[in-house]
C-alpha cells in the first residue's frame, strides 16, 4: 500500500484515502507505467520497449501487458495516459504517433478501461506536465502558472484560473514565431521559438563560436566559470528561452514559470537571467504578480507519469 501520509486534503477529497492512481507514458519506442499514490509517490513502475513491428495488435498487446503487469490488482481510482503524438483527449483515441504508425486510431482509453475496470483519461504528454506540477509540485495551490519544457524539446503547458489551456488544434508554443526571417524550423516555417531555444541550437552555437563540446546547460555553466565566450552564450541562450516566455507573460501573465529539463539544472545563474528578462518586459505591471522562474522539483523521468496521475485527479475532482 502506498504511503499517503504526505497527501494534502485536496488529493484525498479528489480520490479518497485508499485509492491509487495509474500513470502511463506512451512514447514512439516504449511504454512506461507507474502506480502512484495520491501524494505523488511512485510506488511501483514498469517499462517496455516496443518490438520492431508495425503490427497494431502486437503494439497494443505490449501496452496492455505492461499496464496490466504494473497496475492490475491495485485499488485504482483512475489511469492517466500521457501520450506523444496527436491525441484526441475528448475520445481517448490516439490519432497519430510519428515513427510508430501502428498506433494510429488506437482507442487506448476504452481498451485500458476494459482491462482495469476504472476510468482512463488521455492527453498529450507536454500538456500533462502542468498537471504534475499542479498536484505534486511547485504549482500546488496556484490557480495560474506555466510549466516549461526545455532541452531537446521545448514548449509549455498553462494552468489559467484553475483550468489547463488545451484547445483542440492548439500546440505547446515551440512554433510561435519569434524572429522574422529567422532560421528554418523542422515544421517548415522560419523563425520559430524552437529554432533558437533548444539544446540543438545551444550545441550548434557552441561549435560555431569555437567553444568546443557543450552538450547542455550543465556544461555551459562549467565553461562559463572561466570563459567570457561561454558566459555570453549562456546569456544568449537564457534570453532566447525568455523571448518565447515573454509573449506568454504579456498575454496571460501566469506569474510562475516552473522549468523542467535541461535548463532546470542551470540554477540561479541561468534561471535568474530568464526571470530578469521576464520582469523587464512586464515592469509596467507593478500591480500584478512579478514573474518568477523556478526549477521543477520532480525527477525529469517522472514528469509525464506524474502528469498522467495529475490528469486523473483533475478529472475526478473537476479541478
Ligand atoms: Zn516551427
Short mmCIF file of C-alpha atoms and ligand atoms in Angstrom, two decimals:
data_model
loop_
_atom_site.label_atom_id
_atom_site.label_comp_id
_atom_site.label_asym_id
_atom_site.label_seq_id
_atom_site.Cartn_x
_atom_site.Cartn_y
_atom_site.Cartn_z
CA UNK A 1 0.00 0.00 0.00
CA UNK A 2 1.21 3.46 -0.81
CA UNK A 3 2.41 5.87 1.80
CA UNK A 4 -0.13 8.67 1.60
CA UNK A 5 0.82 10.39 4.83
CA UNK A 6 2.01 13.41 2.87
CA UNK A 7 -1.14 13.76 0.84
CA UNK A 8 -2.89 17.03 1.35
CA UNK A 9 -6.62 17.39 1.76
CA UNK A 10 -7.20 18.25 -1.88
CA UNK A 11 -5.87 14.92 -3.08
CA UNK A 12 -7.89 12.96 -0.59
CA UNK A 13 -11.07 14.82 -1.46
CA UNK A 14 -10.42 14.01 -5.11
CA UNK A 15 -9.81 10.28 -4.80
CA UNK A 16 -10.26 9.03 -1.23
CA UNK A 17 -7.53 7.86 1.13
CA UNK A 18 -7.25 4.29 -0.16
CA UNK A 19 -7.17 4.99 -3.86
CA UNK A 20 -4.14 4.66 -6.08
CA UNK A 21 -3.61 6.18 -9.47
CA UNK A 22 -2.11 4.79 -12.66
CA UNK A 23 0.19 6.87 -14.83
CA UNK A 24 1.13 5.73 -18.34
CA UNK A 25 3.61 7.40 -20.66
CA UNK A 26 3.39 6.32 -24.28
CA UNK A 27 6.35 7.16 -26.49
CA UNK A 28 7.23 6.12 -30.03
CA UNK A 29 9.67 3.49 -28.78
CA UNK A 30 8.39 2.40 -25.40
CA UNK A 31 5.66 2.44 -22.80
CA UNK A 32 6.25 3.37 -19.15
CA UNK A 33 3.79 2.71 -16.36
CA UNK A 34 3.67 3.79 -12.72
CA UNK A 35 1.46 3.15 -9.74
CA UNK A 36 1.19 6.49 -7.97
CA UNK A 37 -0.07 7.43 -4.50
CA UNK A 38 -2.42 10.39 -4.12
CA UNK A 39 0.52 12.43 -2.84
CA UNK A 40 2.60 11.73 -5.94
CA UNK A 41 4.86 8.96 -4.63
CA UNK A 42 5.63 6.36 -7.30
CA UNK A 43 5.24 3.03 -5.54
CA UNK A 44 5.78 0.69 -8.50
CA UNK A 45 6.88 1.12 -12.08
CA UNK A 46 7.35 -0.85 -15.30
CA UNK A 47 8.78 -0.12 -18.72
CA UNK A 48 8.80 -1.99 -22.01
CA UNK A 49 10.31 -1.23 -25.40
CA UNK A 50 8.12 -1.93 -28.41
CA UNK A 51 9.01 -4.79 -30.73
CA UNK A 52 10.25 -3.79 -34.18
CA UNK A 53 6.91 -4.11 -35.92
CA UNK A 54 4.10 -2.03 -37.40
CA UNK A 55 1.55 -4.64 -36.38
CA UNK A 56 -1.08 -2.75 -34.36
CA UNK A 57 -2.11 -5.90 -32.50
CA UNK A 58 1.41 -6.57 -31.22
CA UNK A 59 1.98 -2.95 -30.26
CA UNK A 60 -1.31 -2.73 -28.41
CA UNK A 61 -0.66 -6.03 -26.66
CA UNK A 62 2.70 -4.72 -25.45
CA UNK A 63 0.96 -1.67 -23.95
CA UNK A 64 -1.78 -3.75 -22.37
CA UNK A 65 0.59 -6.37 -20.92
CA UNK A 66 2.88 -3.72 -19.42
CA UNK A 67 -0.03 -1.78 -17.95
CA UNK A 68 -1.65 -4.92 -16.55
CA UNK A 69 1.63 -6.15 -15.07
CA UNK A 70 2.13 -2.92 -13.14
CA UNK A 71 -1.40 -1.88 -12.25
CA UNK A 72 -3.77 -4.86 -12.20
CA UNK A 73 -4.95 -5.85 -8.73
CA UNK A 74 -4.46 -2.37 -7.24
CA UNK A 75 -7.38 -0.28 -5.98
CA UNK A 76 -7.23 2.19 -8.84
CA UNK A 77 -9.39 5.31 -8.95
CA UNK A 78 -8.25 6.00 -12.50
CA UNK A 79 -5.46 5.94 -15.04
CA UNK A 80 -3.99 8.90 -16.92
CA UNK A 81 -2.17 8.33 -20.20
CA UNK A 82 0.42 10.87 -21.30
CA UNK A 83 0.99 10.22 -24.97
CA UNK A 84 3.37 11.52 -27.57
CA UNK A 85 1.95 12.47 -30.96
CA UNK A 86 -1.54 13.67 -31.75
CA UNK A 87 -4.17 12.68 -29.23
CA UNK A 88 -7.92 13.29 -29.13
CA UNK A 89 -8.39 13.92 -25.43
CA UNK A 90 -12.16 14.09 -25.83
CA UNK A 91 -12.44 10.47 -27.05
CA UNK A 92 -9.25 8.91 -25.67
CA UNK A 93 -8.14 7.82 -29.15
CA UNK A 94 -4.56 8.16 -30.40
CA UNK A 95 -4.64 9.93 -33.74
CA UNK A 96 -1.00 9.56 -34.72
CA UNK A 97 2.43 8.96 -33.20
CA UNK A 98 5.28 9.85 -35.55
CA UNK A 99 7.69 6.91 -36.04
CA UNK A 100 5.10 4.44 -34.73
CA UNK A 101 2.24 4.37 -37.26
CA UNK A 102 0.80 1.17 -35.80
CA UNK A 103 -0.81 3.21 -33.02
CA UNK A 104 -2.96 5.35 -35.35
CA UNK A 105 -6.59 5.04 -34.32
CA UNK A 106 -5.85 3.04 -31.13
CA UNK A 107 -8.74 3.64 -28.68
CA UNK A 108 -6.38 3.39 -25.72
CA UNK A 109 -8.79 4.82 -23.12
CA UNK A 110 -11.54 2.33 -23.97
CA UNK A 111 -9.05 -0.54 -24.18
CA UNK A 112 -7.47 0.14 -20.77
CA UNK A 113 -10.85 0.79 -19.17
CA UNK A 114 -11.93 -2.73 -20.18
CA UNK A 115 -8.70 -4.19 -18.78
CA UNK A 116 -8.63 -2.34 -15.45
CA UNK A 117 -12.29 -1.53 -14.83
CA UNK A 118 -11.62 2.12 -13.93
CA UNK A 119 -11.80 5.48 -15.72
CA UNK A 120 -8.94 6.16 -18.15
CA UNK A 121 -8.07 9.63 -19.42
CA UNK A 122 -5.64 10.56 -22.18
CA UNK A 123 -3.88 13.75 -23.20
CA UNK A 124 -0.67 14.89 -24.80
CA UNK A 125 2.34 14.45 -22.54
CA UNK A 126 3.63 18.02 -22.97
CA UNK A 127 0.34 19.37 -21.67
CA UNK A 128 0.18 16.99 -18.75
CA UNK A 129 3.42 18.22 -17.26
CA UNK A 130 1.47 21.20 -15.94
CA UNK A 131 -0.89 18.89 -14.05
CA UNK A 132 2.03 17.05 -12.45
CA UNK A 133 3.24 20.42 -11.14
CA UNK A 134 -0.26 21.48 -10.17
CA UNK A 135 -0.92 18.45 -7.96
CA UNK A 136 2.52 17.33 -6.86
CA UNK A 137 4.99 20.17 -7.45
CA UNK A 138 5.61 23.89 -7.13
CA UNK A 139 2.26 24.67 -8.74
CA UNK A 140 0.26 23.22 -5.81
CA UNK A 141 -2.36 25.65 -4.59
CA UNK A 142 -1.96 28.05 -7.51
CA UNK A 143 -4.71 28.98 -9.94
CA UNK A 144 -2.36 30.06 -12.73
CA UNK A 145 1.19 29.15 -13.71
CA UNK A 146 3.25 27.89 -16.65
CA UNK A 147 5.18 24.64 -16.84
CA UNK A 148 8.05 24.87 -19.28
CA UNK A 149 9.84 22.00 -21.06
CA UNK A 150 13.42 22.76 -22.10
CA UNK A 151 16.27 20.84 -23.67
CA UNK A 152 15.77 18.73 -26.78
CA UNK A 153 12.05 19.53 -26.66
CA UNK A 154 10.59 22.94 -25.99
CA UNK A 155 7.12 24.04 -25.04
CA UNK A 156 4.87 24.91 -22.20
CA UNK A 157 1.64 23.95 -20.54
CA UNK A 158 -0.51 26.56 -18.87
CA UNK A 159 -2.89 26.43 -15.97
CA UNK A 160 -5.03 29.55 -16.15
CA UNK A 161 -7.54 30.32 -13.42
CA UNK A 162 -7.69 26.65 -12.49
CA UNK A 163 -8.04 25.21 -15.99
CA UNK A 164 -5.42 23.77 -18.30
CA UNK A 165 -5.44 25.70 -21.54
CA UNK A 166 -5.85 22.90 -24.06
CA UNK A 167 -7.82 23.96 -27.13
CA UNK A 168 -8.23 21.38 -29.89
CA UNK A 169 -5.66 22.34 -32.51
CA UNK A 170 -3.59 24.37 -30.05
CA UNK A 171 0.05 23.49 -29.50
CA UNK A 172 2.68 23.97 -26.83
CA UNK A 173 4.39 27.11 -28.08
CA UNK A 174 7.54 25.72 -29.71
CA UNK A 175 6.43 27.01 -33.10
CA UNK A 176 5.42 30.54 -32.25
CA UNK A 177 7.33 32.90 -34.50
CA UNK A 178 9.95 34.89 -32.59
CA UNK A 179 12.22 36.09 -35.43
CA UNK A 180 11.00 37.37 -38.78
CA UNK A 181 13.15 35.73 -41.45
CA UNK A 182 14.92 33.58 -38.88
CA UNK A 183 16.23 30.03 -39.20
CA UNK A 184 14.24 27.29 -40.92
CA UNK A 185 12.37 25.12 -38.41
CA UNK A 186 11.59 21.40 -38.62
CA UNK A 187 7.95 22.43 -39.20
CA UNK A 188 8.91 24.26 -42.38
CA UNK A 189 8.36 27.82 -41.14
CA UNK A 190 11.01 30.41 -40.42
CA UNK A 191 11.96 31.85 -37.05
CA UNK A 192 10.07 29.54 -34.69
CA UNK A 193 10.99 29.77 -30.99
CA UNK A 194 12.23 26.19 -31.31
CA UNK A 195 14.97 27.29 -33.74
CA UNK A 196 16.74 29.38 -31.08
CA UNK A 197 15.89 27.89 -27.69
CA UNK A 198 16.62 24.15 -27.66
CA UNK A 199 19.70 22.07 -26.88
CA UNK A 200 20.20 21.67 -30.63
CA UNK A 201 20.64 25.44 -31.01
CA UNK A 202 22.94 25.52 -27.98
CA UNK A 203 25.22 22.76 -29.32
CA UNK A 204 25.40 24.28 -32.80
CA UNK A 205 26.07 27.72 -31.45
CA UNK A 206 28.81 26.49 -29.12
CA UNK A 207 30.55 24.85 -32.08
CA UNK A 208 30.16 27.92 -34.31
CA UNK A 209 31.54 30.18 -31.58
CA UNK A 210 34.54 27.89 -31.07
CA UNK A 211 33.56 26.90 -27.55
CA UNK A 212 34.04 23.18 -28.11
CA UNK A 213 31.68 20.49 -26.98
CA UNK A 214 28.79 21.91 -24.96
CA UNK A 215 26.07 19.30 -24.51
CA UNK A 216 23.70 21.27 -22.35
CA UNK A 217 23.29 23.94 -19.71
CA UNK A 218 25.34 21.96 -17.16
CA UNK A 219 28.39 22.03 -19.46
CA UNK A 220 27.75 25.67 -20.26
CA UNK A 221 27.82 26.69 -16.62
CA UNK A 222 31.12 24.91 -16.05
CA UNK A 223 32.63 26.56 -19.15
CA UNK A 224 31.27 29.97 -18.17
CA UNK A 225 33.32 29.97 -14.96
CA UNK A 226 36.44 30.77 -16.92
CA UNK A 227 35.41 31.75 -20.42
CA UNK A 228 33.73 35.01 -21.37
CA UNK A 229 32.52 33.49 -24.65
CA UNK A 230 30.68 30.79 -22.72
CA UNK A 231 29.21 33.43 -20.41
CA UNK A 232 27.97 35.31 -23.47
CA UNK A 233 26.44 32.14 -24.91
CA UNK A 234 24.77 31.38 -21.58
CA UNK A 235 23.20 34.83 -21.53
CA UNK A 236 22.06 34.48 -25.15
CA UNK A 237 20.51 31.08 -24.52
CA UNK A 238 18.65 32.34 -21.45
CA UNK A 239 17.44 35.36 -23.44
CA UNK A 240 16.26 33.09 -26.26
CA UNK A 241 14.21 31.00 -23.85
CA UNK A 242 12.89 34.19 -22.28
CA UNK A 243 11.76 35.66 -25.59
CA UNK A 244 9.12 32.94 -26.04
CA UNK A 245 8.03 33.17 -22.42
CA UNK A 246 7.73 36.96 -22.72
CA UNK A 247 4.86 36.51 -25.18
CA UNK A 248 3.15 34.25 -22.70
CA UNK A 249 3.70 36.73 -19.87
CA UNK A 250 2.21 39.54 -21.95
CA UNK A 251 -0.83 37.53 -22.96
CA UNK A 252 -1.68 35.60 -19.80
CA UNK A 253 0.64 36.76 -17.01
CA UNK A 254 0.84 33.36 -15.28
CA UNK A 255 3.43 34.77 -12.86
CA UNK A 256 5.15 31.49 -12.02
CA UNK A 257 7.24 29.56 -14.56
CA UNK A 258 8.26 26.05 -13.48
CA UNK A 259 11.15 24.91 -15.64
CA UNK A 260 11.74 21.24 -16.48
CA UNK A 261 14.51 19.61 -18.46
CA UNK A 262 17.97 20.84 -19.31
CA UNK A 263 17.56 24.49 -18.26
CA UNK A 264 16.40 23.42 -14.79
CA UNK A 265 19.97 22.44 -13.88
CA UNK A 266 21.10 26.00 -14.56
CA UNK A 267 20.14 27.26 -11.12
CA UNK A 268 20.08 30.93 -10.26
CA UNK A 269 22.77 31.89 -12.75
CA UNK A 270 20.68 30.72 -15.68
CA UNK A 271 17.07 30.80 -14.48
CA UNK A 272 17.71 34.12 -12.78
CA UNK A 273 18.61 35.64 -16.14
CA UNK A 274 15.33 34.38 -17.65
CA UNK A 275 13.46 35.80 -14.67
CA UNK A 276 15.18 39.17 -15.12
CA UNK A 277 14.11 39.29 -18.76
CA UNK A 278 10.50 38.46 -17.89
CA UNK A 279 10.46 41.13 -15.20
CA UNK A 280 11.97 43.65 -17.58
CA UNK A 281 9.26 43.15 -20.20
CA UNK A 282 6.48 43.41 -17.63
CA UNK A 283 7.88 46.13 -15.40
CA UNK A 284 4.90 48.38 -16.07
CA UNK A 285 2.55 45.83 -14.44
CA UNK A 286 3.55 46.78 -10.90
CA UNK A 287 0.02 45.99 -9.72
CA UNK A 288 0.36 42.32 -10.84
CA UNK A 289 2.42 39.37 -9.60
CA UNK A 290 6.03 39.73 -10.65
CA UNK A 291 7.24 36.80 -12.78
CA UNK A 292 9.24 34.12 -11.02
CA UNK A 293 11.22 31.31 -12.68
CA UNK A 294 11.95 28.18 -10.64
CA UNK A 295 13.37 24.72 -11.34
CA UNK A 296 10.90 21.83 -11.15
CA UNK A 297 11.13 19.66 -8.07
CA UNK A 298 10.08 16.43 -9.77
CA UNK A 299 12.53 13.96 -11.29
CA UNK A 300 12.79 14.54 -15.04
CA UNK A 301 11.91 10.95 -15.87
CA UNK A 302 8.74 11.10 -13.82
CA UNK A 303 7.24 14.28 -15.26
CA UNK A 304 4.87 12.62 -17.71
CA UNK A 305 3.89 9.80 -15.33
CA UNK A 306 3.01 12.28 -12.58
CA UNK A 307 1.23 14.39 -15.19
CA UNK A 308 -0.90 11.37 -16.07
CA UNK A 309 -1.73 10.89 -12.38
CA UNK A 310 -2.50 14.60 -12.12
CA UNK A 311 -4.90 14.29 -15.07
CA UNK A 312 -6.85 11.66 -13.12
CA UNK A 313 -7.04 13.89 -10.02
CA UNK A 314 -8.16 16.87 -12.10
CA UNK A 315 -10.84 14.95 -13.98
CA UNK A 316 -12.20 13.21 -10.88
CA UNK A 317 -12.24 16.36 -8.77
CA UNK A 318 -13.37 18.72 -11.52
CA UNK A 319 -10.44 21.00 -10.67
ZN1 LIG B 1 8.39 25.53 -36.26
#
